Tab-separated table of C-alpha atoms and ligand atoms in Angstrom:
chain	number	residue	atom	x	y	z
A	5	MET	CA	-5.897	7.669	-18.022
A	6	THR	CA	-7.320	4.165	-18.283
A	7	LEU	CA	-9.069	4.457	-14.937
A	8	PRO	CA	-12.830	3.988	-14.706
A	9	SER	CA	-14.434	7.425	-14.495
A	10	GLU	CA	-16.093	6.708	-11.134
A	11	LEU	CA	-12.573	6.545	-9.735
A	12	LYS	CA	-10.781	9.143	-11.859
A	13	ASP	CA	-13.382	11.890	-11.457
A	14	ARG	CA	-13.224	11.778	-7.675
A	15	LEU	CA	-9.456	12.214	-7.294
A	16	SER	CA	-7.583	15.498	-6.779
A	17	LEU	CA	-4.320	13.670	-7.388
A	18	PRO	CA	-3.718	10.329	-9.169
A	19	LEU	CA	-2.605	8.550	-6.020
A	20	ILE	CA	-3.526	5.659	-3.748
A	21	GLY	CA	-2.398	5.914	-0.125
A	22	SER	CA	-1.401	2.258	0.051
A	23	PRO	CA	-2.582	-0.209	2.696
A	24	MET	CA	-0.063	-0.788	5.496
A	25	PHE	CA	-0.268	-3.447	8.179
A	26	ILE	CA	-0.937	-1.879	11.622
A	27	ILE	CA	-0.393	1.696	10.283
A	28	SER	CA	-3.477	2.289	8.106
A	29	GLN	CA	-6.594	2.862	10.206
A	30	PRO	CA	-9.771	4.891	9.647
A	31	ASP	CA	-8.320	8.249	10.810
A	32	LEU	CA	-5.638	8.058	8.127
A	33	VAL	CA	-7.968	6.662	5.453
A	34	ILE	CA	-10.528	9.428	6.082
A	35	ALA	CA	-7.827	12.122	5.890
A	36	GLN	CA	-6.526	10.629	2.626
A	37	CYS	CA	-9.974	10.426	1.013
A	38	ARG	CA	-10.867	13.955	2.132
A	39	GLY	CA	-7.554	15.109	0.665
A	40	GLY	CA	-8.634	13.677	-2.700
A	41	ILE	CA	-6.587	10.474	-2.909
A	42	VAL	CA	-7.712	6.865	-2.442
A	43	GLY	CA	-7.125	5.864	1.187
A	44	ALA	CA	-6.621	2.150	1.818
A	45	PHE	CA	-6.272	-0.239	4.752
A	46	PRO	CA	-5.810	-4.000	5.177
A	47	SER	CA	-8.990	-5.562	6.612
A	48	LEU	CA	-6.743	-7.440	9.057
A	49	ASN	CA	-5.854	-4.142	10.752
A	50	ALA	CA	-9.363	-4.211	12.224
A	51	ARG	CA	-9.083	-6.620	15.156
A	52	PRO	CA	-10.950	-8.466	16.403
A	53	SER	CA	-12.844	-9.228	13.216
A	54	GLY	CA	-16.060	-7.504	14.394
A	55	GLN	CA	-14.112	-4.261	14.307
A	56	PHE	CA	-13.926	-4.407	10.502
A	57	GLU	CA	-17.682	-3.882	10.207
A	58	ALA	CA	-17.499	-0.952	12.630
A	59	TRP	CA	-14.766	0.631	10.504
A	60	LEU	CA	-16.791	0.183	7.305
A	61	GLN	CA	-19.793	1.799	8.997
A	62	ARG	CA	-17.678	4.733	10.121
A	63	LEU	CA	-16.189	5.247	6.648
A	64	GLY	CA	-19.697	5.123	5.185
A	65	GLU	CA	-20.883	7.774	7.638
A	66	GLU	CA	-17.895	10.112	7.428
A	67	LEU	CA	-17.055	9.986	3.719
A	68	GLY	CA	-19.323	11.390	1.024
A	69	ASP	CA	-19.455	11.895	-2.721
A	70	ALA	CA	-17.093	14.872	-2.531
A	71	ASP	CA	-14.361	12.628	-1.123
A	72	ALA	CA	-12.173	10.137	-2.971
A	73	PRO	CA	-13.254	6.487	-2.702
A	74	PHE	CA	-11.535	4.224	-0.188
A	75	ALA	CA	-10.022	0.782	-0.671
A	76	VAL	CA	-9.760	-2.355	1.439
A	77	ASN	CA	-6.811	-4.710	1.114
A	78	LEU	CA	-7.680	-8.408	1.343
A	79	ILE	CA	-4.890	-10.921	1.787
A	80	VAL	CA	-5.972	-13.763	-0.512
A	81	HIS	CA	-4.000	-16.608	1.027
A	82	ARG	CA	-4.994	-19.927	2.549
A	83	THR	CA	-3.505	-18.831	5.897
A	84	ASN	CA	-5.891	-15.866	6.076
A	85	LYS	CA	-8.761	-17.395	8.034
A	86	ARG	CA	-10.785	-14.187	7.818
A	87	LEU	CA	-10.926	-13.927	4.041
A	88	GLU	CA	-14.507	-15.223	3.604
A	89	GLU	CA	-15.904	-13.128	6.430
A	90	ASP	CA	-14.079	-9.962	5.337
A	91	LEU	CA	-15.026	-10.461	1.685
A	92	ALA	CA	-18.692	-10.820	2.661
A	93	LEU	CA	-18.478	-7.501	4.537
A	94	CYS	CA	-16.847	-5.823	1.513
A	95	VAL	CA	-19.852	-6.988	-0.534
A	96	ARG	CA	-22.402	-5.935	2.076
A	97	TYR	CA	-20.868	-2.461	2.461
A	98	ARG	CA	-20.083	-2.158	-1.264
A	99	VAL	CA	-16.422	-1.275	-0.743
A	100	PRO	CA	-15.565	0.771	-3.869
A	101	VAL	CA	-12.044	-0.581	-4.448
A	102	VAL	CA	-10.596	-3.885	-3.227
A	103	ILE	CA	-6.846	-4.425	-3.399
A	104	THR	CA	-5.946	-8.106	-3.332
A	105	SER	CA	-2.527	-9.455	-2.530
A	106	LEU	CA	-0.856	-12.884	-2.526
A	107	GLY	CA	-2.817	-15.062	-4.960
A	108	ALA	CA	-5.506	-13.815	-7.344
A	109	GLN	CA	-8.810	-15.712	-7.132
A	110	GLU	CA	-11.664	-15.559	-9.596
A	111	ARG	CA	-14.414	-15.919	-7.026
A	112	VAL	CA	-13.063	-12.964	-5.005
A	113	ASN	CA	-13.099	-10.826	-8.151
A	114	GLU	CA	-16.623	-11.996	-9.004
A	115	ALA	CA	-17.871	-11.156	-5.522
A	116	VAL	CA	-16.520	-7.597	-5.786
A	117	HIS	CA	-17.907	-7.202	-9.313
A	118	SER	CA	-21.348	-8.308	-8.102
A	119	TYR	CA	-21.984	-4.836	-6.636
A	120	GLY	CA	-19.880	-2.815	-9.106
A	121	GLY	CA	-16.636	-2.704	-7.102
A	122	ILE	CA	-13.178	-2.561	-8.680
A	123	VAL	CA	-10.391	-5.053	-7.919
A	124	LEU	CA	-6.727	-4.122	-8.195
A	125	HIS	CA	-4.245	-6.966	-7.695
A	126	ASP	CA	-0.779	-6.420	-6.289
A	127	VAL	CA	2.070	-7.961	-8.373
A	128	ILE	CA	5.883	-7.916	-8.463
A	129	SER	CA	6.309	-9.366	-11.967
A	130	ASN	CA	4.771	-9.380	-15.419
A	131	ALA	CA	3.983	-13.110	-15.095
A	132	PHE	CA	1.910	-12.538	-11.939
A	133	ALA	CA	0.268	-9.557	-13.661
A	134	ARG	CA	-0.922	-11.775	-16.530
A	135	LYS	CA	-2.300	-14.352	-14.103
A	136	ALA	CA	-4.188	-11.722	-12.104
A	137	ILE	CA	-5.864	-10.240	-15.183
A	138	ALA	CA	-6.659	-13.726	-16.534
A	139	LYS	CA	-8.475	-14.390	-13.270
A	140	GLY	CA	-10.591	-11.285	-13.621
A	141	ALA	CA	-8.857	-8.465	-11.714
A	142	ASP	CA	-9.752	-5.065	-13.201
A	143	GLY	CA	-6.338	-3.559	-12.678
A	144	LEU	CA	-2.899	-3.979	-11.188
A	145	VAL	CA	-0.564	-2.524	-8.619
A	146	ALA	CA	2.980	-3.019	-9.937
A	147	VAL	CA	5.233	-3.252	-6.877
A	148	ALA	CA	8.741	-2.354	-8.011
A	149	ALA	CA	12.100	-2.311	-6.243
A	150	GLY	CA	12.440	-0.034	-3.236
A	151	ALA	CA	8.835	-0.339	-1.995
A	152	GLY	CA	8.092	-0.544	1.707
A	153	GLY	CA	6.807	-3.842	3.046
A	154	HIS	CA	7.004	-6.878	0.806
A	155	ALA	CA	8.758	-5.340	-2.199
A	156	GLY	CA	9.739	-6.552	-5.633
A	157	THR	CA	13.163	-6.343	-7.216
A	158	LEU	CA	12.383	-5.028	-10.689
A	159	SER	CA	13.039	-1.517	-11.892
A	160	PRO	CA	9.758	0.392	-12.217
A	161	PHE	CA	10.707	1.227	-15.833
A	162	ALA	CA	11.044	-2.454	-16.720
A	163	LEU	CA	7.899	-3.538	-14.873
A	164	VAL	CA	5.607	-0.818	-16.236
A	165	GLN	CA	6.819	-1.111	-19.812
A	166	GLU	CA	6.354	-4.901	-19.873
A	167	ILE	CA	2.876	-4.694	-18.383
A	168	ARG	CA	1.907	-1.878	-20.759
A	169	GLN	CA	2.887	-4.005	-23.773
A	170	TRP	CA	-0.295	-6.050	-23.288
A	171	PHE	CA	-2.450	-4.361	-20.632
A	172	ASP	CA	-4.195	-1.016	-21.074
A	173	GLY	CA	-6.376	-1.114	-17.958
A	174	PRO	CA	-5.896	0.572	-14.570
A	175	LEU	CA	-2.281	0.396	-13.392
A	176	ALA	CA	-0.811	1.825	-10.185
A	177	LEU	CA	2.932	1.935	-9.563
A	178	SER	CA	4.414	1.249	-6.140
A	179	GLY	CA	7.917	1.698	-4.813
A	180	ALA	CA	9.725	4.696	-3.309
A	181	ILE	CA	7.264	7.276	-4.702
A	182	ALA	CA	7.386	10.092	-2.167
A	183	THR	CA	6.862	13.378	-4.040
A	184	GLY	CA	4.330	14.907	-6.421
A	185	ARG	CA	7.040	14.938	-9.084
A	186	ALA	CA	7.489	11.175	-8.660
A	187	ILE	CA	3.725	10.669	-9.111
A	188	ALA	CA	3.969	12.672	-12.350
A	189	ALA	CA	6.941	10.492	-13.374
A	190	ALA	CA	4.920	7.330	-12.713
A	191	ARG	CA	2.239	8.664	-15.047
A	192	MET	CA	4.752	9.606	-17.739
A	193	MET	CA	6.134	6.098	-17.512
A	194	GLY	CA	2.690	4.695	-18.308
A	195	ALA	CA	1.045	4.099	-14.933
A	196	ASP	CA	-2.315	5.727	-14.134
A	197	LEU	CA	-1.697	6.196	-10.441
A	198	GLY	CA	1.077	6.363	-7.906
A	199	TYR	CA	0.834	4.047	-4.890
A	200	MET	CA	2.466	5.511	-1.797
A	201	GLY	CA	2.934	3.997	1.641
A	202	SER	CA	5.980	4.899	3.736
A	203	PRO	CA	5.624	8.701	3.534
A	204	PHE	CA	2.215	8.381	5.213
A	205	ILE	CA	3.800	6.676	8.226
A	206	ALA	CA	5.140	10.140	9.106
A	207	THR	CA	1.671	11.660	9.312
A	208	ARG	CA	-0.190	12.560	12.460
A	209	GLU	CA	-3.030	10.128	11.692
A	210	ALA	CA	-0.824	7.053	11.105
A	211	ASN	CA	-1.071	4.357	13.760
A	212	ALA	CA	2.670	4.238	14.416
A	213	ASP	CA	4.946	4.822	17.372
A	214	ALA	CA	6.386	8.373	17.530
A	215	ALA	CA	9.899	6.901	17.230
A	216	TYR	CA	8.874	5.086	14.029
A	217	LYS	CA	7.520	8.329	12.538
A	218	GLN	CA	10.756	10.115	13.435
A	219	MET	CA	12.819	7.303	11.883
A	220	ILE	CA	10.971	7.927	8.594
A	221	VAL	CA	11.826	11.642	8.849
A	222	ASP	CA	15.476	10.961	9.662
A	223	GLY	CA	15.962	8.031	7.269
A	224	ARG	CA	17.272	7.870	3.736
A	225	ALA	CA	17.502	5.153	1.086
A	226	GLU	CA	20.739	3.823	2.549
A	227	ASP	CA	18.937	3.108	5.824
A	228	ILE	CA	16.700	0.530	4.152
A	229	VAL	CA	17.551	-3.175	4.429
A	230	TYR	CA	16.020	-5.754	2.058
A	231	SER	CA	15.599	-9.113	3.791
A	232	ASP	CA	13.365	-12.184	3.977
A	233	VAL	CA	14.397	-12.982	7.547
A	234	PHE	CA	11.480	-11.360	9.309
A	235	THR	CA	8.473	-12.825	7.522
A	236	GLY	CA	9.922	-15.381	5.073
A	237	VAL	CA	9.130	-13.019	2.166
A	238	HIS	CA	11.584	-10.329	1.011
A	239	GLY	CA	10.719	-6.885	2.263
A	240	ASN	CA	12.278	-3.503	3.070
A	241	TYR	CA	12.900	-2.459	6.672
A	242	LEU	CA	14.463	0.407	8.588
A	243	ARG	CA	18.023	-0.445	9.591
A	244	PRO	CA	17.883	1.470	12.928
A	245	SER	CA	14.821	-0.555	13.995
A	246	ILE	CA	16.731	-3.794	13.365
A	247	VAL	CA	19.605	-2.479	15.487
A	248	ALA	CA	17.183	-1.381	18.218
A	249	ALA	CA	15.802	-4.945	18.299
A	250	GLY	CA	19.315	-6.195	19.118
A	251	LEU	CA	20.150	-7.581	15.675
A	252	ASP	CA	23.014	-6.876	13.278
A	253	PRO	CA	21.509	-5.763	9.932
A	254	ASP	CA	24.740	-6.752	8.162
A	255	ALA	CA	24.787	-10.270	9.592
A	256	LEU	CA	21.191	-11.457	9.485
A	257	PRO	CA	20.720	-15.225	9.259
A	258	GLU	CA	19.219	-17.008	6.264
A	259	ALA	CA	15.430	-17.018	6.408
A	260	LYS	CA	15.307	-20.812	6.386
A	261	ASP	CA	17.302	-20.898	9.623
A	262	MET	CA	15.101	-18.332	11.163
A	263	ASP	CA	13.831	-18.728	14.660
A	264	PHE	CA	12.977	-15.167	15.412
A	265	ALA	CA	12.087	-15.668	19.057
A	266	ALA	CA	15.355	-17.461	19.755
A	267	LEU	CA	17.355	-14.917	17.779
A	268	ALA	CA	15.993	-11.700	19.123
A	269	GLY	CA	14.749	-12.534	22.555
A	270	GLU	CA	11.156	-13.075	23.440
A	271	GLY	CA	8.489	-10.725	22.287
A	272	THR	CA	10.209	-9.244	19.241
A	273	LYS	CA	7.852	-9.343	16.288
A	274	ALA	CA	8.115	-8.522	12.596
A	275	TRP	CA	6.224	-5.262	11.875
A	276	ARG	CA	5.708	-4.429	15.539
A	277	ASP	CA	9.387	-4.066	16.442
A	278	ILE	CA	11.055	-4.335	13.041
A	279	TRP	CA	9.691	-1.393	11.132
A	280	GLY	CA	8.996	-1.517	7.409
A	281	ALA	CA	9.737	1.368	5.018
A	282	GLY	CA	10.616	1.929	1.376
A	283	GLN	CA	13.610	3.675	-0.170
A	284	GLY	CA	11.777	6.949	-0.897
A	285	ILE	CA	11.767	8.280	2.656
A	286	GLY	CA	14.638	10.732	2.066
A	287	ALA	CA	11.952	13.107	0.737
A	288	ILE	CA	10.140	13.219	4.092
A	289	ASP	CA	11.262	16.031	6.381
A	290	ALA	CA	8.535	16.344	9.029
A	291	VAL	CA	5.704	14.572	10.802
A	292	GLN	CA	2.592	16.448	9.706
A	293	PRO	CA	-1.153	16.078	9.230
A	294	ALA	CA	-1.932	13.938	6.190
A	295	ALA	CA	-3.953	16.821	4.687
A	296	ASP	CA	-0.899	19.118	4.700
A	297	PHE	CA	1.266	16.447	3.118
A	298	ILE	CA	-1.327	15.783	0.392
A	299	THR	CA	-1.678	19.525	-0.318
A	300	ARG	CA	2.079	19.679	-0.836
A	301	LEU	CA	1.997	16.621	-3.114
A	302	ILE	CA	-0.721	18.234	-5.231
A	303	SER	CA	1.204	21.485	-5.753
A	304	ASP	CA	4.436	19.601	-6.450
A	305	TYR	CA	2.613	17.357	-8.952
A	306	ARG	CA	1.090	20.338	-10.747
A	307	ALA	CA	4.449	22.138	-10.930
A	308	ALA	CA	6.047	18.998	-12.395
A	309	VAL	CA	3.311	18.673	-15.019
A	310	GLU	CA	3.739	22.381	-15.932
A	311	ASP	CA	7.480	21.844	-16.388
A	312	PHE	CA	6.787	19.269	-19.056
A	313	ARG	CA	4.536	21.473	-21.135
A	314	PRO	CA	6.163	22.456	-24.455
B	18	FMN	C1	4.922	-0.854	7.200
B	18	FMN	C2	4.311	-1.347	5.929
B	18	FMN	C3	3.299	-2.277	5.971
B	18	FMN	C4	2.716	-2.748	4.788
B	18	FMN	N1	1.670	-3.623	4.859
B	18	FMN	C5	1.026	-4.000	3.712
B	18	FMN	C6	-0.141	-4.823	3.775
B	18	FMN	O1	-0.602	-5.232	4.838
B	18	FMN	N2	-0.744	-5.148	2.598
B	18	FMN	C7	-0.271	-4.714	1.388
B	18	FMN	O2	-0.857	-5.036	0.344
B	18	FMN	N3	0.834	-3.940	1.306
B	18	FMN	C8	1.472	-3.568	2.438
B	18	FMN	N4	2.569	-2.740	2.365
B	18	FMN	C9	3.053	-2.308	1.041
B	18	FMN	C10	2.377	-1.035	0.600
B	18	FMN	O3	1.008	-1.251	0.355
B	18	FMN	C11	3.054	-0.423	-0.658
B	18	FMN	O4	3.260	-1.371	-1.667
B	18	FMN	C12	4.369	0.236	-0.320
B	18	FMN	O5	4.299	0.908	0.899
B	18	FMN	C13	4.762	1.222	-1.382
B	18	FMN	O6	6.105	1.601	-1.256
B	18	FMN	P1	6.560	2.890	-0.401
B	18	FMN	O7	6.418	2.493	0.999
B	18	FMN	O8	7.987	3.066	-0.838
B	18	FMN	O9	5.687	4.024	-0.784
B	18	FMN	C14	3.182	-2.265	3.533
B	18	FMN	C15	4.202	-1.305	3.509
B	18	FMN	C16	4.767	-0.829	4.677
B	18	FMN	C17	5.833	0.220	4.622
């Protein structure tokens, strides 16, 4: 593994429970870190902004050296008015891992490095990967086709092999990874870590509606719709949630024509009513405590690794 030892040595499984808008909150992050995987959440999930500091305090109090480190996702974009404030709190509370998305920035990386933190930048292409490393990110999250949320379109094989031709630092792979065997496959392909989101929506600790959790359990890859209509950026969503919002998933308008309020009636919102998920959810068969799910992932991962021994 090319992971720094302070990260590698504290994991029971090479996995990051990825940050998910609305869904990832301290209960889930704590369960993930106690289970031995990196738990992550977007700082913007803590609202109002003062809540972010309270969450960091709680994580500091409830997680110890025996647990995996946690990560905060910062949206590095000019429309994120909280970036400066949230970055300053990451520095003050020495957040171990910061996952940046949408636009790598040197000064953000420098701020995290000032206290010894690690920055992983989220990318959907090799070109963005090169830019992120040139700007000082320590590692990358390669978001391949089939990922929940704002997904890429490249095959994970293509993306990982191109990045590995020039980059030997920390690399996580995202997109439809839902089993321990798939985490092992990501490592065989050349990634250091799997990066898994949607399966954790169907855990007891996830901040999601019960119907959303059940839709993850019932859904399969064919229930996932890839569209840029809802946020202006292409992402993967659950078809039944689009239908429940009164829309036809097979006749969605072009994003440029989008007026979501006019289209769907007042109050319908991307993420709140249109539910994101990746193509890997066919592996999920129950809503369960995150700890139980992680235990299963660990035994499945170990069995897969054993299978590959000569
Ligand atoms: C509902 C949902 C919300 C998400 N929100 C974010 C987010 O706020 N920030 C981010 O970096 N990634 C976000 N993602 C993407 C995940 O971090 C990750 O790339 C993805 O879930 C991995 O694919 P998988 O869902 O197939 O495991 C989101 C994904 C989902 C399903």
